[in-house]
Amino acid sequence: MEKKNIDWANLDFGYIKTDKRYVSNFKDGAWDDGCLIEDDQITISECACVLQYAQTCFEGLKAYTTEDGRIVVFRPDLNAQRLEDSAKRLEMPVFPQERFIDAVVKTVEANEAYVPPYGSGATLYIRPYMFGSNAVIGVKPADEYQFRVFTTPVGPYFKGGVKPLTIRISDYDRAAPHGTGHIKAGLNYAMSLYPIVDAHEKGFDENMYLDPATRTKVEETGGANFLFVTKDGTIVTPKSNSILPSITRRSLMYVAKEVLGYKTEEREVYFDEVKDFAECGLCGTAAVISPVGKINDHGKEICFPSGMNEMGPVTKKLYDTLTGIQMGRLEAPEGWIKVIK
Ligand code: PLP
Ligand code: COI
C-alpha cells in the first residue's frame, strides 16, 4: 500500500481530510449497523441539539507505525469507556464499547495510506465523537444521534515540538465543581477558547487552570493533565473530580511506578508547592509529554530548574518510555496495544 505524498516531518496539529470515516446513526432507540463512508460533510437540522445546546462529546487517540512496520493504537478500550462516561453525563445513548473499538480499527485500516511512517515524528490522530442531531428547542436531550470517527495525520501539538513551554495561571475557570470537567464534552473546550486566545495573544503557550472553588489547587490545562517531579524524584499528579482522567497520565503513572521504579503520588497539589518542584510537564494524547519551563502567575515567574532548552531528565525518561511502548521499541504492559495490522 502506497503512502500519501505528505511532508510528514513538517506536519503540525491540524486537520487534513482523509479518505474514509465511520458513521453510525441512532434513531428510534437503536444504533444502526454503521459503515465507512467517503463524505466528510454532515447535514443536520438548523435546530439540532448539538447546535443549540452543545450536546456533543468526543475522544482522541492515535495510531502509530511501529519500528517493525505494524500499525497499532494505544489503549482504545479506555477511550471507549470514557466516551461511555461522557455520553451518560450528557444524556446521550452509549455507543457499545466493542463497536467503538471496531469502528476505530475500521477507520484506521481504511486510511492506512495516511498513517505516518515510523520515525517521521507524526502520527494518525483518531477523533471519535457523537452529537445530538435532531431538532430540539426546549432544553432537553435529542432523540437522534450520530457517532462518527475520522482520522487526520498530525505533528506535535505545540509548535517547536518538545521545547519547554511557558504557561500562565488563568483567571478564567474551565470547569465547575460537580460540573463536566471530568468528561470530554465539547462544551468544556468552548469554555476554554477565550482564555486560550487571550493566552496566545499575550505570548503564553497554555493556561494552567486552578480549582474553581478555591483557586488554590492545580487542575489541568485546556487539553492536558499535569505531571510534576519533586526534587527527590517523586512523580506527582493532581487529583481532582473536575479534571479529565487522562489516559496518557494514567499510563505514565503506571509505567513510572511499575516499570521505572519511581515513587508516584496522585493527590491534591497546591499551587503554592509548584515553585518547589524540579520538573513540570503536560501529558495527553495530543501533548504526549510536553515539558513546561516556566509558569507566569500574574507577572511572578516560576522557572523550573530543568530550564527552557530541554526536557528535565525524569520527564525525558517518561517520554522515552511512553513513546517507546507506543512505537513498539519497548514491551507494552498486557493489553495496552491494539494491533491493527
Ligand atoms: N485534559 C484535557 C482537558 C484533554 O482535552 C485531554 C486530551 O484528551 C487530556 C487531559 C489528556 O487526556 P488523554 O491522555 O486521555 O488524551
Ligand atoms: C487529545 O489530546 O486527544 C485532545 O483531545 C486534546 C485536544 C486539546 C486536542
Short mmCIF file of C-alpha atoms and ligand atoms in Angstrom, two decimals:
data_model
loop_
_atom_site.label_atom_id
_atom_site.label_comp_id
_atom_site.label_asym_id
_atom_site.label_seq_id
_atom_site.Cartn_x
_atom_site.Cartn_y
_atom_site.Cartn_z
CA MET A 1 0.00 0.00 0.00
CA GLU A 2 1.44 3.31 -1.08
CA LYS A 3 1.55 6.16 1.46
CA LYS A 4 0.17 9.57 0.56
CA ASN A 5 2.62 12.19 -0.56
CA ILE A 6 2.67 14.21 2.67
CA ASP A 7 5.58 16.09 4.24
CA TRP A 8 5.22 14.04 7.44
CA ALA A 9 8.12 15.65 9.30
CA ASN A 10 6.65 19.14 8.98
CA LEU A 11 3.05 18.43 9.92
CA ASP A 12 1.55 20.49 12.68
CA PHE A 13 -1.52 19.56 14.73
CA GLY A 14 -4.07 20.38 12.04
CA TYR A 15 -6.88 18.76 10.09
CA ILE A 16 -6.20 17.01 6.81
CA LYS A 17 -9.15 15.28 5.23
CA THR A 18 -8.53 11.56 4.84
CA ASP A 19 -10.38 9.11 2.58
CA LYS A 20 -12.88 7.38 4.85
CA ARG A 21 -14.79 7.94 8.05
CA TYR A 22 -17.05 5.63 10.10
CA VAL A 23 -20.64 6.67 10.76
CA SER A 24 -23.43 5.13 12.78
CA ASN A 25 -26.78 6.81 13.46
CA PHE A 26 -29.07 6.37 16.45
CA LYS A 27 -32.82 6.56 15.77
CA ASP A 28 -35.95 5.04 17.34
CA GLY A 29 -33.91 3.89 20.30
CA ALA A 30 -31.21 1.93 18.44
CA TRP A 31 -27.86 2.37 16.67
CA ASP A 32 -27.82 1.26 13.05
CA ASP A 33 -25.15 -1.13 11.73
CA GLY A 34 -22.72 1.67 10.85
CA CYS A 35 -20.38 1.83 7.87
CA LEU A 36 -17.43 3.60 6.31
CA ILE A 37 -18.30 6.49 4.03
CA GLU A 38 -16.41 8.99 1.90
CA ASP A 39 -18.48 12.11 2.55
CA ASP A 40 -16.80 14.41 5.08
CA GLN A 41 -19.81 16.77 5.19
CA ILE A 42 -22.72 16.47 7.64
CA THR A 43 -26.21 17.84 7.02
CA ILE A 44 -28.39 18.31 10.11
CA SER A 45 -31.36 20.40 11.25
CA GLU A 46 -30.67 24.05 11.96
CA CYS A 47 -32.18 23.32 15.36
CA ALA A 48 -30.10 20.19 16.13
CA CYS A 49 -29.43 19.75 19.84
CA VAL A 50 -25.69 19.89 19.22
CA LEU A 51 -26.02 23.30 17.56
CA GLN A 52 -28.34 24.81 20.17
CA TYR A 53 -27.27 23.17 23.42
CA ALA A 54 -23.82 21.70 22.67
CA GLN A 55 -24.88 18.08 23.18
CA THR A 56 -21.65 16.53 21.99
CA CYS A 57 -18.69 14.62 23.38
CA PHE A 58 -15.57 13.24 21.81
CA GLU A 59 -12.40 11.20 22.21
CA GLY A 60 -8.85 11.45 20.94
CA LEU A 61 -6.36 8.64 20.38
CA LYS A 62 -3.58 7.88 17.93
CA ALA A 63 -2.41 5.20 15.54
CA TYR A 64 1.34 4.64 15.31
CA THR A 65 3.61 2.83 12.90
CA THR A 66 5.93 0.70 15.00
CA GLU A 67 9.62 0.10 14.46
CA ASP A 68 8.82 -3.26 12.81
CA GLY A 69 6.19 -1.75 10.49
CA ARG A 70 2.95 -2.70 12.23
CA ILE A 71 0.11 -0.20 12.75
CA VAL A 72 -1.12 -0.05 16.33
CA VAL A 73 -3.40 2.04 18.54
CA PHE A 74 -2.82 2.74 22.21
CA ARG A 75 -5.40 1.61 24.80
CA PRO A 76 -8.58 2.25 22.75
CA ASP A 77 -10.60 0.38 25.39
CA LEU A 78 -10.04 3.27 27.78
CA ASN A 79 -11.29 5.77 25.20
CA ALA A 80 -14.36 3.58 24.67
CA GLN A 81 -15.04 3.60 28.40
CA ARG A 82 -14.51 7.36 28.68
CA LEU A 83 -16.86 8.09 25.77
CA GLU A 84 -19.45 5.99 27.56
CA ASP A 85 -18.95 8.04 30.74
CA SER A 86 -19.24 11.28 28.75
CA ALA A 87 -22.38 10.11 26.95
CA LYS A 88 -24.11 9.17 30.19
CA ARG A 89 -23.38 12.56 31.78
CA LEU A 90 -24.78 14.33 28.70
CA GLU A 91 -27.93 12.17 28.45
CA MET A 92 -26.75 10.58 25.22
CA PRO A 93 -27.11 6.90 24.26
CA VAL A 94 -24.00 4.81 24.83
CA PHE A 95 -22.20 3.56 21.74
CA PRO A 96 -21.24 -0.02 22.70
CA GLN A 97 -17.57 -0.27 23.68
CA GLU A 98 -16.72 -3.21 21.42
CA ARG A 99 -18.31 -1.38 18.50
CA PHE A 100 -16.26 1.73 19.37
CA ILE A 101 -13.05 -0.31 19.07
CA ASP A 102 -14.23 -1.94 15.86
CA ALA A 103 -15.07 1.49 14.38
CA VAL A 104 -11.61 2.81 15.29
CA VAL A 105 -9.94 -0.24 13.72
CA LYS A 106 -12.01 0.01 10.54
CA THR A 107 -11.35 3.75 10.16
CA VAL A 108 -7.61 3.38 10.61
CA GLU A 109 -7.48 0.41 8.21
CA ALA A 110 -9.39 2.42 5.61
CA ASN A 111 -6.96 5.33 5.94
CA GLU A 112 -3.75 3.29 6.12
CA ALA A 113 -2.16 5.47 3.46
CA TYR A 114 -2.31 8.38 5.91
CA VAL A 115 -0.67 6.62 8.86
CA PRO A 116 2.68 8.42 9.14
CA PRO A 117 5.80 6.26 8.72
CA TYR A 118 7.87 5.17 11.69
CA GLY A 119 10.37 7.79 12.77
CA SER A 120 8.66 10.68 10.97
CA GLY A 121 7.59 12.34 14.22
CA ALA A 122 3.97 12.31 13.02
CA THR A 123 1.04 10.06 13.99
CA LEU A 124 -2.51 9.45 12.84
CA TYR A 125 -4.87 11.24 15.22
CA ILE A 126 -8.23 9.50 15.61
CA ARG A 127 -11.26 11.52 16.61
CA PRO A 128 -14.37 9.53 17.63
CA TYR A 129 -17.31 11.72 18.62
CA MET A 130 -21.07 11.84 18.91
CA PHE A 131 -23.72 14.53 18.83
CA GLY A 132 -27.46 15.08 19.18
CA SER A 133 -28.68 15.54 15.63
CA ASN A 134 -32.45 16.12 15.61
CA ALA A 135 -34.25 19.40 16.31
CA VAL A 136 -34.94 20.37 19.92
CA ILE A 137 -35.90 23.84 21.02
CA GLY A 138 -36.93 23.25 24.63
CA VAL A 139 -33.88 22.30 26.70
CA LYS A 140 -33.87 18.52 26.57
CA PRO A 141 -31.74 15.75 25.09
CA ALA A 142 -32.07 14.83 21.41
CA ASP A 143 -33.71 11.56 20.31
CA GLU A 144 -31.38 11.06 17.35
CA TYR A 145 -27.60 10.93 17.38
CA GLN A 146 -24.64 10.39 15.15
CA PHE A 147 -21.43 8.60 16.18
CA ARG A 148 -18.57 9.29 13.83
CA VAL A 149 -14.84 8.53 13.66
CA PHE A 150 -12.46 10.42 11.41
CA THR A 151 -8.68 10.48 11.26
CA THR A 152 -6.09 13.09 10.41
CA PRO A 153 -2.30 12.85 10.30
CA VAL A 154 -0.74 15.21 12.86
CA GLY A 155 2.58 16.51 14.09
CA PRO A 156 3.30 18.00 17.52
CA TYR A 157 0.50 19.79 19.38
CA PHE A 158 2.80 22.58 20.50
CA LYS A 159 4.88 24.38 17.90
CA GLY A 160 8.56 23.67 18.40
CA GLY A 161 7.97 20.03 19.28
CA VAL A 162 9.47 19.25 22.66
CA LYS A 163 10.82 22.69 23.60
CA PRO A 164 9.75 23.72 27.10
CA LEU A 165 6.55 25.78 27.25
CA THR A 166 5.66 28.95 29.07
CA ILE A 167 2.22 28.83 30.62
CA ARG A 168 0.24 31.22 32.77
CA ILE A 169 -2.28 30.98 35.57
CA SER A 170 -5.72 31.56 34.09
CA ASP A 171 -8.17 33.99 35.62
CA TYR A 172 -10.97 32.06 33.96
CA ASP A 173 -12.27 28.67 35.02
CA ARG A 174 -12.61 25.72 32.70
CA ALA A 175 -14.87 23.51 34.79
CA ALA A 176 -17.14 23.95 37.79
CA PRO A 177 -17.13 21.80 40.93
CA HIS A 178 -19.64 18.98 40.25
CA GLY A 179 -19.77 20.12 36.60
CA THR A 180 -18.43 18.41 33.48
CA GLY A 181 -14.65 18.79 33.81
CA HIS A 182 -14.24 15.01 34.26
CA ILE A 183 -15.80 14.15 30.89
CA LYS A 184 -14.78 15.03 27.36
CA ALA A 185 -17.67 17.32 26.50
CA GLY A 186 -17.30 19.82 23.67
CA LEU A 187 -18.68 22.49 25.97
CA ASN A 188 -15.56 22.32 28.19
CA TYR A 189 -13.46 23.29 25.19
CA ALA A 190 -15.82 26.12 24.19
CA MET A 191 -15.25 27.49 27.71
CA SER A 192 -11.50 27.44 27.15
CA LEU A 193 -11.46 29.27 23.80
CA TYR A 194 -11.48 32.82 25.17
CA PRO A 195 -8.72 32.15 27.71
CA ILE A 196 -6.53 30.29 25.19
CA VAL A 197 -6.81 33.02 22.56
CA ASP A 198 -6.01 35.59 25.26
CA ALA A 199 -3.05 33.48 26.49
CA HIS A 200 -1.63 33.18 22.97
CA GLU A 201 -2.05 36.91 22.35
CA LYS A 202 -0.04 37.57 25.48
CA GLY A 203 2.72 35.17 24.43
CA PHE A 204 1.84 32.13 26.56
CA ASP A 205 1.52 28.59 25.22
CA GLU A 206 -1.26 27.40 27.53
CA ASN A 207 -3.32 28.17 30.63
CA MET A 208 -2.91 26.49 33.98
CA TYR A 209 -6.40 26.23 35.48
CA LEU A 210 -6.72 26.19 39.25
CA ASP A 211 -9.63 24.60 41.09
CA PRO A 212 -12.61 26.91 40.57
CA ALA A 213 -13.87 26.71 44.17
CA THR A 214 -10.76 27.94 45.98
CA ARG A 215 -8.22 28.83 43.28
CA THR A 216 -5.50 27.25 45.38
CA LYS A 217 -5.03 23.84 43.74
CA VAL A 218 -3.66 22.86 40.35
CA GLU A 219 -6.16 21.28 37.96
CA GLU A 220 -5.05 20.95 34.34
CA THR A 221 -4.62 22.90 31.12
CA GLY A 222 -7.15 23.24 28.30
CA GLY A 223 -6.02 19.98 26.72
CA ALA A 224 -3.68 18.06 29.04
CA ASN A 225 -3.09 16.93 32.63
CA PHE A 226 -0.06 17.94 34.71
CA LEU A 227 2.83 15.84 35.93
CA PHE A 228 5.38 17.25 38.35
CA VAL A 229 8.66 15.83 39.56
CA THR A 230 9.82 16.70 43.08
CA LYS A 231 13.46 17.47 43.83
CA ASP A 232 13.85 13.99 45.31
CA GLY A 233 12.44 12.32 42.20
CA THR A 234 8.83 11.57 43.13
CA ILE A 235 6.29 11.94 40.34
CA VAL A 236 3.22 13.86 41.43
CA THR A 237 -0.03 14.42 39.57
CA PRO A 238 -3.09 16.39 40.69
CA LYS A 239 -6.16 14.54 41.91
CA SER A 240 -9.44 16.32 41.30
CA ASN A 241 -13.00 15.42 40.35
CA SER A 242 -13.13 18.22 37.79
CA ILE A 243 -10.21 17.23 35.54
CA LEU A 244 -10.27 14.82 32.62
CA PRO A 245 -8.93 11.39 33.62
CA SER A 246 -6.14 11.41 31.05
CA ILE A 247 -5.27 8.01 29.61
CA THR A 248 -1.73 9.22 28.98
CA ARG A 249 -1.38 10.34 32.61
CA ARG A 250 -2.75 7.05 33.96
CA SER A 251 -0.38 5.13 31.70
CA LEU A 252 2.62 7.25 32.67
CA MET A 253 1.93 6.91 36.39
CA TYR A 254 1.74 3.13 35.98
CA VAL A 255 4.93 2.97 33.94
CA ALA A 256 6.73 5.34 36.32
CA LYS A 257 6.00 3.12 39.29
CA GLU A 258 5.88 -0.39 37.88
CA VAL A 259 8.47 -0.21 35.12
CA LEU A 260 10.83 2.60 36.09
CA GLY A 261 10.58 2.26 39.86
CA TYR A 262 9.74 5.87 40.75
CA LYS A 263 7.68 6.85 43.73
CA THR A 264 4.36 8.24 42.47
CA GLU A 265 1.63 10.29 44.13
CA GLU A 266 -1.81 11.21 42.83
CA ARG A 267 -3.02 13.84 45.26
CA GLU A 268 -4.21 17.41 45.63
CA VAL A 269 -1.42 19.72 44.53
CA TYR A 270 -1.48 23.23 45.97
CA PHE A 271 -0.23 25.92 43.63
CA ASP A 272 2.00 27.13 46.48
CA GLU A 273 4.02 23.90 46.21
CA VAL A 274 4.70 24.24 42.50
CA LYS A 275 7.70 26.54 42.95
CA ASP A 276 9.47 23.70 44.79
CA PHE A 277 9.14 21.12 42.00
CA ALA A 278 12.10 20.22 39.80
CA GLU A 279 10.18 19.44 36.59
CA CYS A 280 6.75 20.02 35.13
CA GLY A 281 5.11 18.50 32.08
CA LEU A 282 1.77 18.41 30.29
CA CYS A 283 0.54 15.00 29.28
CA GLY A 284 -2.15 13.88 26.87
CA THR A 285 -2.69 12.16 23.56
CA ALA A 286 -2.05 15.35 21.61
CA ALA A 287 0.53 16.78 24.02
CA VAL A 288 2.32 13.40 24.57
CA ILE A 289 4.57 14.87 27.30
CA SER A 290 5.33 18.49 26.70
CA PRO A 291 7.78 19.98 29.19
CA VAL A 292 6.90 23.23 30.95
CA GLY A 293 9.83 25.56 31.59
CA LYS A 294 8.09 28.50 33.16
CA ILE A 295 4.79 29.39 34.82
CA ASN A 296 3.67 33.01 34.96
CA ASP A 297 1.46 33.87 37.94
CA HIS A 298 0.27 37.40 37.20
CA GLY A 299 3.76 38.61 36.43
CA LYS A 300 5.55 36.47 39.03
CA GLU A 301 7.54 33.73 37.34
CA ILE A 302 8.24 30.20 38.47
CA CYS A 303 11.20 28.88 36.48
CA PHE A 304 11.81 25.15 36.75
CA PRO A 305 15.44 24.07 37.22
CA SER A 306 15.12 21.97 34.04
CA GLY A 307 15.25 25.28 32.12
CA MET A 308 13.93 26.47 28.77
CA ASN A 309 16.08 24.40 26.43
CA GLU A 310 15.28 20.78 27.03
CA MET A 311 13.14 18.35 28.97
CA GLY A 312 14.12 17.59 32.52
CA PRO A 313 15.77 14.17 33.00
CA VAL A 314 12.78 12.42 34.59
CA THR A 315 10.32 13.87 32.07
CA LYS A 316 12.65 12.66 29.30
CA LYS A 317 12.77 9.18 30.76
CA LEU A 318 8.97 9.05 30.94
CA TYR A 319 8.70 10.42 27.40
CA ASP A 320 11.14 7.86 26.01
CA THR A 321 9.39 5.02 27.80
CA LEU A 322 5.87 6.00 26.73
CA THR A 323 6.78 6.66 23.11
CA GLY A 324 8.94 3.51 23.15
CA ILE A 325 5.88 1.47 24.13
CA GLN A 326 3.66 3.22 21.57
CA MET A 327 6.17 2.74 18.74
CA GLY A 328 6.92 -0.87 19.63
CA ARG A 329 10.53 -0.32 20.78
CA LEU A 330 9.67 -1.39 24.31
CA GLU A 331 7.43 -4.15 25.53
CA ALA A 332 3.97 -2.87 26.47
CA PRO A 333 2.07 -3.87 29.58
CA GLU A 334 -0.56 -6.52 28.82
CA GLY A 335 -3.50 -5.20 26.77
CA TRP A 336 -2.14 -1.72 26.05
CA ILE A 337 -1.53 -2.16 22.34
CA LYS A 338 -4.23 -2.99 19.81
CA VAL A 339 -2.56 -4.22 16.63
CA ILE A 340 -4.40 -3.14 13.51
CA LYS A 341 -2.06 -4.78 11.05
N1 PLP B 1 -7.17 17.01 29.76
C1 PLP B 1 -7.89 17.54 28.76
C2 PLP B 1 -8.74 18.71 29.08
C3 PLP B 1 -7.84 16.98 27.48
O1 PLP B 1 -8.54 17.50 26.49
C4 PLP B 1 -7.00 15.87 27.24
C5 PLP B 1 -6.95 15.26 25.93
O2 PLP B 1 -7.57 14.31 25.64
C6 PLP B 1 -6.27 15.36 28.31
C7 PLP B 1 -6.37 15.95 29.54
C8 PLP B 1 -5.39 14.18 28.10
O3 PLP B 1 -6.14 13.01 28.03
P1 PLP B 1 -5.61 11.76 27.24
O4 PLP B 1 -4.29 11.43 27.80
O5 PLP B 1 -6.61 10.71 27.53
O6 PLP B 1 -5.54 12.16 25.82
C1 COI B 2 -6.29 14.95 22.87
O1 COI B 2 -5.17 15.01 23.38
O2 COI B 2 -6.69 13.97 22.24
C2 COI B 2 -7.24 16.04 22.98
O3 COI B 2 -8.39 15.85 22.75
C3 COI B 2 -6.75 17.35 23.37
C4 COI B 2 -7.16 18.40 22.44
C5 COI B 2 -6.66 19.68 23.05
C6 COI B 2 -6.64 18.22 21.06
#
